[in-house]
mmCIF file of C-alpha atoms and ligand atoms in Angstrom:
data_model
loop_
_atom_site.group_PDB
_atom_site.id
_atom_site.type_symbol
_atom_site.label_atom_id
_atom_site.label_comp_id
_atom_site.label_asym_id
_atom_site.label_seq_id
_atom_site.Cartn_x
_atom_site.Cartn_y
_atom_site.Cartn_z
ATOM 1 C CA MET X 1 84.029 38.555 67.648
ATOM 2 C CA SER X 2 80.971 36.751 68.851
ATOM 3 C CA ASN X 3 79.747 37.375 72.313
ATOM 4 C CA THR X 4 78.884 34.455 74.591
ATOM 5 C CA LEU X 5 75.557 35.080 76.301
ATOM 6 C CA LEU X 6 75.245 31.754 78.041
ATOM 7 C CA LYS X 7 77.848 29.203 78.976
ATOM 8 C CA VAL X 8 76.856 26.016 80.756
ATOM 9 C CA SER X 9 79.790 23.893 81.926
ATOM 10 C CA GLY X 10 79.611 20.472 83.521
ATOM 11 C CA LEU X 11 76.038 21.003 84.704
ATOM 12 C CA LYS X 12 74.728 18.273 86.991
ATOM 13 C CA VAL X 13 71.209 18.129 88.395
ATOM 14 C CA SER X 14 69.607 15.352 90.435
ATOM 15 C CA TYR X 15 66.163 14.802 91.875
ATOM 16 C CA GLY X 16 66.948 12.890 95.022
ATOM 17 C CA GLY X 17 68.799 9.859 93.720
ATOM 18 C CA ILE X 18 67.821 10.349 90.079
ATOM 19 C CA LYS X 19 70.569 11.923 87.984
ATOM 20 C CA ALA X 20 68.567 13.942 85.457
ATOM 21 C CA VAL X 21 71.469 15.967 83.976
ATOM 22 C CA LYS X 22 74.920 14.407 84.043
ATOM 23 C CA GLY X 23 77.551 17.061 83.444
ATOM 24 C CA ILE X 24 76.561 18.810 80.213
ATOM 25 C CA ASP X 25 78.287 21.646 78.337
ATOM 26 C CA LEU X 26 76.349 24.077 76.181
ATOM 27 C CA GLU X 27 76.974 27.553 74.813
ATOM 28 C CA VAL X 28 74.795 30.231 73.263
ATOM 29 C CA GLN X 29 76.340 33.139 71.364
ATOM 30 C CA GLU X 30 74.574 36.450 70.904
ATOM 31 C CA GLY X 31 72.222 36.362 67.916
ATOM 32 C CA GLU X 32 72.031 32.587 67.691
ATOM 33 C CA LEU X 33 68.988 30.360 67.646
ATOM 34 C CA ILE X 34 69.993 27.166 69.409
ATOM 35 C CA SER X 35 67.779 24.095 69.542
ATOM 36 C CA LEU X 36 68.084 21.510 72.267
ATOM 37 C CA ILE X 37 66.341 18.338 71.165
ATOM 38 C CA GLY X 38 65.855 14.915 72.700
ATOM 39 C CA SER X 39 63.150 12.509 73.683
ATOM 40 C CA ASN X 40 60.848 12.631 76.625
ATOM 41 C CA GLY X 41 62.728 12.553 79.913
ATOM 42 C CA ALA X 42 66.136 13.357 78.370
ATOM 43 C CA GLY X 43 66.668 16.228 80.813
ATOM 44 C CA LYS X 44 65.868 19.226 78.606
ATOM 45 C CA THR X 45 63.358 20.881 80.915
ATOM 46 C CA THR X 46 65.598 20.253 83.907
ATOM 47 C CA THR X 47 68.426 22.034 82.079
ATOM 48 C CA MET X 48 66.172 25.006 81.314
ATOM 49 C CA LYS X 49 65.009 25.235 84.914
ATOM 50 C CA ALA X 50 68.590 25.230 86.175
ATOM 51 C CA ILE X 51 69.454 28.043 83.744
ATOM 52 C CA THR X 52 66.541 30.197 84.885
ATOM 53 C CA GLY X 53 67.373 29.752 88.543
ATOM 54 C CA SER X 54 64.191 27.862 89.381
ATOM 55 C CA LEU X 55 66.066 24.676 90.232
ATOM 56 C CA GLN X 56 69.184 24.137 92.341
ATOM 57 C CA PHE X 57 72.012 22.316 90.616
ATOM 58 C CA GLU X 58 74.582 20.166 92.327
ATOM 59 C CA GLY X 59 77.548 20.602 90.052
ATOM 60 C CA GLY X 60 79.013 22.701 87.270
ATOM 61 C CA ASP X 61 78.646 26.327 86.326
ATOM 62 C CA ILE X 62 76.127 28.463 84.505
ATOM 63 C CA ALA X 63 77.409 31.831 83.346
ATOM 64 C CA TYR X 64 75.091 34.423 81.822
ATOM 65 C CA LEU X 65 76.873 37.446 80.341
ATOM 66 C CA GLY X 66 80.070 36.139 81.893
ATOM 67 C CA GLN X 67 78.669 36.021 85.426
ATOM 68 C CA ASN X 68 77.912 32.969 87.478
ATOM 69 C CA ILE X 69 74.165 32.876 88.065
ATOM 70 C CA GLN X 70 73.997 30.285 90.814
ATOM 71 C CA GLY X 71 71.804 31.502 93.631
ATOM 72 C CA GLN X 72 70.130 34.250 91.601
ATOM 73 C CA GLY X 73 66.359 34.131 91.483
ATOM 74 C CA ALA X 74 64.301 34.030 88.309
ATOM 75 C CA TRP X 75 63.280 37.695 88.772
ATOM 76 C CA ASP X 76 66.858 38.920 88.975
ATOM 77 C CA LEU X 77 67.636 37.058 85.798
ATOM 78 C CA VAL X 78 64.649 38.522 83.968
ATOM 79 C CA ARG X 79 65.847 41.957 84.998
ATOM 80 C CA GLN X 80 69.174 41.118 83.376
ATOM 81 C CA GLY X 81 67.515 40.033 80.151
ATOM 82 C CA LEU X 82 67.070 36.306 80.587
ATOM 83 C CA ALA X 83 63.406 35.373 80.110
ATOM 84 C CA MET X 84 61.701 32.021 79.853
ATOM 85 C CA VAL X 85 58.458 30.701 78.427
ATOM 86 C CA PRO X 86 57.847 27.553 80.454
ATOM 87 C CA GLU X 87 56.419 24.289 79.234
ATOM 88 C CA GLY X 88 52.645 24.587 79.513
ATOM 89 C CA ARG X 89 52.850 28.391 78.942
ATOM 90 C CA GLY X 90 51.736 29.594 82.399
ATOM 91 C CA VAL X 91 49.588 32.511 81.227
ATOM 92 C CA PHE X 92 47.379 34.193 83.804
ATOM 93 C CA THR X 93 44.056 32.742 82.723
ATOM 94 C CA ARG X 94 41.906 35.158 84.749
ATOM 95 C CA MET X 95 43.598 38.239 83.383
ATOM 96 C CA SER X 96 43.015 39.839 80.005
ATOM 97 C CA ILE X 97 45.506 39.585 77.178
ATOM 98 C CA THR X 98 46.623 43.174 77.757
ATOM 99 C CA GLU X 99 47.018 42.590 81.502
ATOM 100 C CA ASN X 100 49.128 39.503 80.811
ATOM 101 C CA LEU X 101 51.390 41.556 78.553
ATOM 102 C CA LEU X 102 51.767 44.246 81.189
ATOM 103 C CA MET X 103 52.717 41.577 83.749
ATOM 104 C CA GLY X 104 55.555 40.638 81.427
ATOM 105 C CA ALA X 105 56.959 44.136 81.859
ATOM 106 C CA TYR X 106 56.986 44.028 85.678
ATOM 107 C CA VAL X 107 60.738 44.512 85.811
ATOM 108 C CA ARG X 108 60.472 47.761 83.826
ATOM 109 C CA SER X 109 59.342 51.205 84.890
ATOM 110 C CA ASP X 110 59.372 53.050 81.544
ATOM 111 C CA LYS X 111 55.591 53.394 81.219
ATOM 112 C CA ALA X 112 55.485 55.105 77.815
ATOM 113 C CA GLU X 113 57.878 52.575 76.322
ATOM 114 C CA ILE X 114 55.904 49.717 77.820
ATOM 115 C CA ASP X 115 52.738 50.965 76.097
ATOM 116 C CA LEU X 116 54.637 51.145 72.827
ATOM 117 C CA ASP X 117 55.846 47.584 73.327
ATOM 118 C CA VAL X 118 52.277 46.393 73.898
ATOM 119 C CA GLU X 119 51.413 47.886 70.499
ATOM 120 C CA ARG X 120 54.534 46.274 69.023
ATOM 121 C CA MET X 121 53.378 42.874 70.333
ATOM 122 C CA PHE X 122 49.972 43.438 68.743
ATOM 123 C CA GLY X 123 51.832 44.066 65.496
ATOM 124 C CA ILE X 124 53.708 40.749 65.746
ATOM 125 C CA PHE X 125 50.683 38.843 67.085
ATOM 126 C CA PRO X 126 47.543 40.312 65.431
ATOM 127 C CA ARG X 127 45.388 37.609 67.013
ATOM 128 C CA LEU X 128 46.196 38.989 70.452
ATOM 129 C CA LYS X 129 45.136 42.454 69.387
ATOM 130 C CA GLU X 130 41.741 41.200 68.255
ATOM 131 C CA ARG X 131 41.250 39.673 71.692
ATOM 132 C CA LYS X 132 43.073 42.134 73.882
ATOM 133 C CA ASP X 133 40.299 42.584 76.454
ATOM 134 C CA GLN X 134 39.364 38.923 76.694
ATOM 135 C CA LEU X 135 40.463 36.682 79.532
ATOM 136 C CA ALA X 136 43.534 34.671 78.555
ATOM 137 C CA GLY X 137 41.853 31.477 79.781
ATOM 138 C CA THR X 138 39.293 31.714 76.966
ATOM 139 C CA MET X 139 41.930 31.406 74.239
ATOM 140 C CA SER X 140 43.051 28.222 72.467
ATOM 141 C CA GLY X 141 46.316 26.499 73.360
ATOM 142 C CA GLY X 142 48.063 28.005 70.350
ATOM 143 C CA GLU X 143 46.876 31.493 71.190
ATOM 144 C CA GLN X 144 48.019 31.056 74.773
ATOM 145 C CA GLN X 145 51.444 30.019 73.467
ATOM 146 C CA MET X 146 51.583 33.240 71.427
ATOM 147 C CA LEU X 147 50.583 35.209 74.496
ATOM 148 C CA ALA X 148 53.234 33.497 76.630
ATOM 149 C CA MET X 149 55.891 34.413 74.069
ATOM 150 C CA ALA X 150 54.649 37.977 73.760
ATOM 151 C CA ARG X 151 54.566 38.329 77.531
ATOM 152 C CA ALA X 152 58.175 37.142 77.801
ATOM 153 C CA LEU X 153 59.199 39.600 75.058
ATOM 154 C CA MET X 154 57.682 42.439 77.106
ATOM 155 C CA SER X 155 60.673 42.161 79.456
ATOM 156 C CA ARG X 156 62.890 42.995 76.442
ATOM 157 C CA PRO X 157 65.033 39.907 76.855
ATOM 158 C CA LYS X 158 68.477 39.425 75.389
ATOM 159 C CA LEU X 159 68.065 35.682 75.712
ATOM 160 C CA LEU X 160 64.713 33.942 75.447
ATOM 161 C CA LEU X 161 64.326 30.339 76.604
ATOM 162 C CA LEU X 162 61.415 28.497 75.035
ATOM 163 C CA ASP X 163 60.391 25.147 76.485
ATOM 164 C CA GLU X 164 58.406 22.978 74.049
ATOM 165 C CA PRO X 165 56.386 25.779 72.456
ATOM 166 C CA SER X 166 54.782 23.427 69.932
ATOM 167 C CA MET X 167 53.575 20.904 72.480
ATOM 168 C CA GLY X 168 49.936 19.922 72.164
ATOM 169 C CA LEU X 169 49.202 22.288 69.272
ATOM 170 C CA SER X 170 47.418 21.605 66.010
ATOM 171 C CA PRO X 171 49.635 21.383 62.893
ATOM 172 C CA ILE X 172 48.572 24.864 61.761
ATOM 173 C CA MET X 173 49.433 26.378 65.119
ATOM 174 C CA VAL X 174 52.739 24.508 65.145
ATOM 175 C CA ASP X 175 53.587 26.186 61.824
ATOM 176 C CA LYS X 176 52.621 29.538 63.265
ATOM 177 C CA VAL X 177 54.700 29.031 66.411
ATOM 178 C CA PHE X 178 57.821 28.188 64.423
ATOM 179 C CA GLU X 179 57.201 31.223 62.191
ATOM 180 C CA VAL X 180 56.940 33.438 65.238
ATOM 181 C CA VAL X 181 60.134 32.009 66.742
ATOM 182 C CA GLN X 182 61.918 33.061 63.557
ATOM 183 C CA ASP X 183 60.302 36.515 63.670
ATOM 184 C CA VAL X 184 61.497 36.924 67.234
ATOM 185 C CA LYS X 185 65.014 35.956 66.215
ATOM 186 C CA ALA X 186 64.852 38.559 63.451
ATOM 187 C CA GLN X 187 64.212 41.149 66.173
ATOM 188 C CA ASN X 188 67.699 40.460 67.553
ATOM 189 C CA VAL X 189 66.612 38.217 70.381
ATOM 190 C CA THR X 190 68.885 35.244 71.036
ATOM 191 C CA ILE X 191 66.906 32.045 71.520
ATOM 192 C CA LEU X 192 67.432 28.722 73.244
ATOM 193 C CA LEU X 193 64.644 26.445 72.079
ATOM 194 C CA VAL X 194 63.808 23.107 73.678
ATOM 195 C CA GLU X 195 61.722 20.895 71.421
ATOM 196 C CA GLN X 196 60.607 17.348 70.877
ATOM 197 C CA ASN X 197 59.737 18.316 67.316
ATOM 198 C CA ALA X 198 63.331 17.756 66.197
ATOM 199 C CA GLN X 199 62.715 18.269 62.493
ATOM 200 C CA ARG X 200 61.216 21.725 62.834
ATOM 201 C CA ALA X 201 63.542 22.805 65.609
ATOM 202 C CA LEU X 202 66.666 21.867 63.633
ATOM 203 C CA GLN X 203 65.373 23.442 60.426
ATOM 204 C CA ILE X 204 65.345 26.891 62.022
ATOM 205 C CA ALA X 205 68.382 26.466 64.293
ATOM 206 C CA ASP X 206 71.834 27.912 63.733
ATOM 207 C CA ARG X 207 73.176 25.147 65.935
ATOM 208 C CA GLY X 208 71.693 22.300 67.867
ATOM 209 C CA TYR X 209 72.417 19.973 70.748
ATOM 210 C CA VAL X 210 71.017 16.474 71.094
ATOM 211 C CA MET X 211 70.328 15.322 74.630
ATOM 212 C CA ASP X 212 69.789 11.741 75.703
ATOM 213 C CA SER X 213 69.530 10.336 79.241
ATOM 214 C CA GLY X 214 70.986 13.448 80.832
ATOM 215 C CA GLU X 215 73.922 13.812 78.432
ATOM 216 C CA ILE X 216 74.664 15.815 75.296
ATOM 217 C CA THR X 217 75.316 13.138 72.711
ATOM 218 C CA MET X 218 75.708 15.261 69.559
ATOM 219 C CA THR X 219 76.140 18.848 68.523
ATOM 220 C CA GLY X 220 76.496 20.653 65.223
ATOM 221 C CA THR X 221 74.795 23.144 62.955
ATOM 222 C CA GLY X 222 71.076 22.657 62.435
ATOM 223 C CA LYS X 223 71.776 21.478 58.883
ATOM 224 C CA GLU X 224 74.464 18.998 59.954
ATOM 225 C CA LEU X 225 72.225 17.420 62.553
ATOM 226 C CA LEU X 226 69.264 17.226 60.171
ATOM 227 C CA VAL X 227 71.220 15.013 57.776
ATOM 228 C CA ASP X 228 73.069 13.001 60.420
ATOM 229 C CA PRO X 229 71.952 9.356 60.130
ATOM 230 C CA ARG X 230 71.940 8.913 63.927
ATOM 231 C CA VAL X 231 69.648 11.912 64.388
ATOM 232 C CA ARG X 232 67.458 10.814 61.504
ATOM 233 C CA GLU X 233 66.986 7.377 62.929
ATOM 234 C CA ALA X 234 66.480 8.303 66.569
ATOM 235 C CA TYR X 235 64.564 11.582 66.297
ATOM 236 C CA LEU X 236 63.225 12.047 62.788
ATOM 237 C CA GLY X 237 61.835 8.567 62.301
ATOM 238 C CA HIS X 238 63.733 7.723 59.080
HETATM 239 P P1 ATP A 1 60.001 16.337 78.685
HETATM 240 O O1 ATP A 1 60.036 16.538 77.237
HETATM 241 O O2 ATP A 1 59.089 15.257 79.132
HETATM 242 O O3 ATP A 1 59.842 17.585 79.489
HETATM 243 P P2 ATP A 1 62.754 16.473 79.344
HETATM 244 O O4 ATP A 1 63.822 16.099 78.388
HETATM 245 O O5 ATP A 1 62.499 17.890 79.514
HETATM 246 O O6 ATP A 1 61.433 15.711 79.009
HETATM 247 P P3 ATP A 1 63.062 16.373 82.160
HETATM 248 O O7 ATP A 1 61.662 16.826 82.427
HETATM 249 O O8 ATP A 1 64.138 17.333 82.369
HETATM 250 O O9 ATP A 1 63.176 15.786 80.707
HETATM 251 O O10 ATP A 1 63.312 15.064 83.032
HETATM 252 C C1 ATP A 1 64.581 14.438 83.140
HETATM 253 C C2 ATP A 1 64.506 13.265 84.134
HETATM 254 O O11 ATP A 1 64.265 13.755 85.434
HETATM 255 C C3 ATP A 1 63.401 12.278 83.856
HETATM 256 O O12 ATP A 1 63.879 11.006 84.165
HETATM 257 C C4 ATP A 1 62.306 12.695 84.797
HETATM 258 O O13 ATP A 1 61.500 11.592 85.143
HETATM 259 C C5 ATP A 1 63.085 13.202 85.981
HETATM 260 N N1 ATP A 1 62.361 14.279 86.694
HETATM 261 C C6 ATP A 1 61.930 15.453 86.162
HETATM 262 N N2 ATP A 1 61.334 16.219 87.100
HETATM 263 C C7 ATP A 1 61.388 15.531 88.251
HETATM 264 C C8 ATP A 1 60.958 15.780 89.595
HETATM 265 N N3 ATP A 1 60.364 16.921 89.937
HETATM 266 N N4 ATP A 1 61.188 14.810 90.523
HETATM 267 C C9 ATP A 1 61.793 13.653 90.195
HETATM 268 N N5 ATP A 1 62.247 13.367 88.962
HETATM 269 C C10 ATP A 1 62.042 14.264 87.995
#
């Protein structure tokens, strides 16, 4: 039996009069990598923010591990294993790489284990190890993305939300980011990935959702969506 980690039902979010999310349903089972794709302004980031408790929603339900999360703050959710890497990464630029990683473990008190996890992150992200004492602000965009992911993993999440991790990166770093997302999945972390790079996001996804103008317009396995003529035309450019 699969275990539902996240269940979004009829979610509605507005900014003043603008209806950004219009009653969407979405589910993430334990162990899955789910990609949410769609063009600019479709409502993907708004959906992510509602899930992580950083945005009030006006209608519907969001259940994490079977419990309604409305009203819970982002910190409470992190403590329960729901971590997010926001669009634009949000690393602490004036702190070192190591300090950033330790900040990611703020909900934990198991010091010895935390130190082991820092070493584990250096194993997954060798580039961060080479630069561990440098200020995060001196790193490239791709390196900061790696750091943001590693920092989120330091909370030992069950469910990791990634918002546009490939945005603004060079093609080589984009490859690296998608590789790392797969590595993270292999470490038994369930992932909800928001991406404008539909091709890459669907290639690695177990299942995907297509969002357009605040609605989910299509859903299926990553493979099904990749070959769907409507997806190909609207999001893959052929
Ligand atoms: P992007 O890839 O650009 O992040 P997205 O699919 O994540 O796009 P959202 O950022 O969720 O889309 O935006 C959905 C809609 O809500 C858009 O029409 C956007 O202009 C609007 N919107 C987003 N944030 C705000 C805000 N703070 N105030 C008003 N409107 C907003």
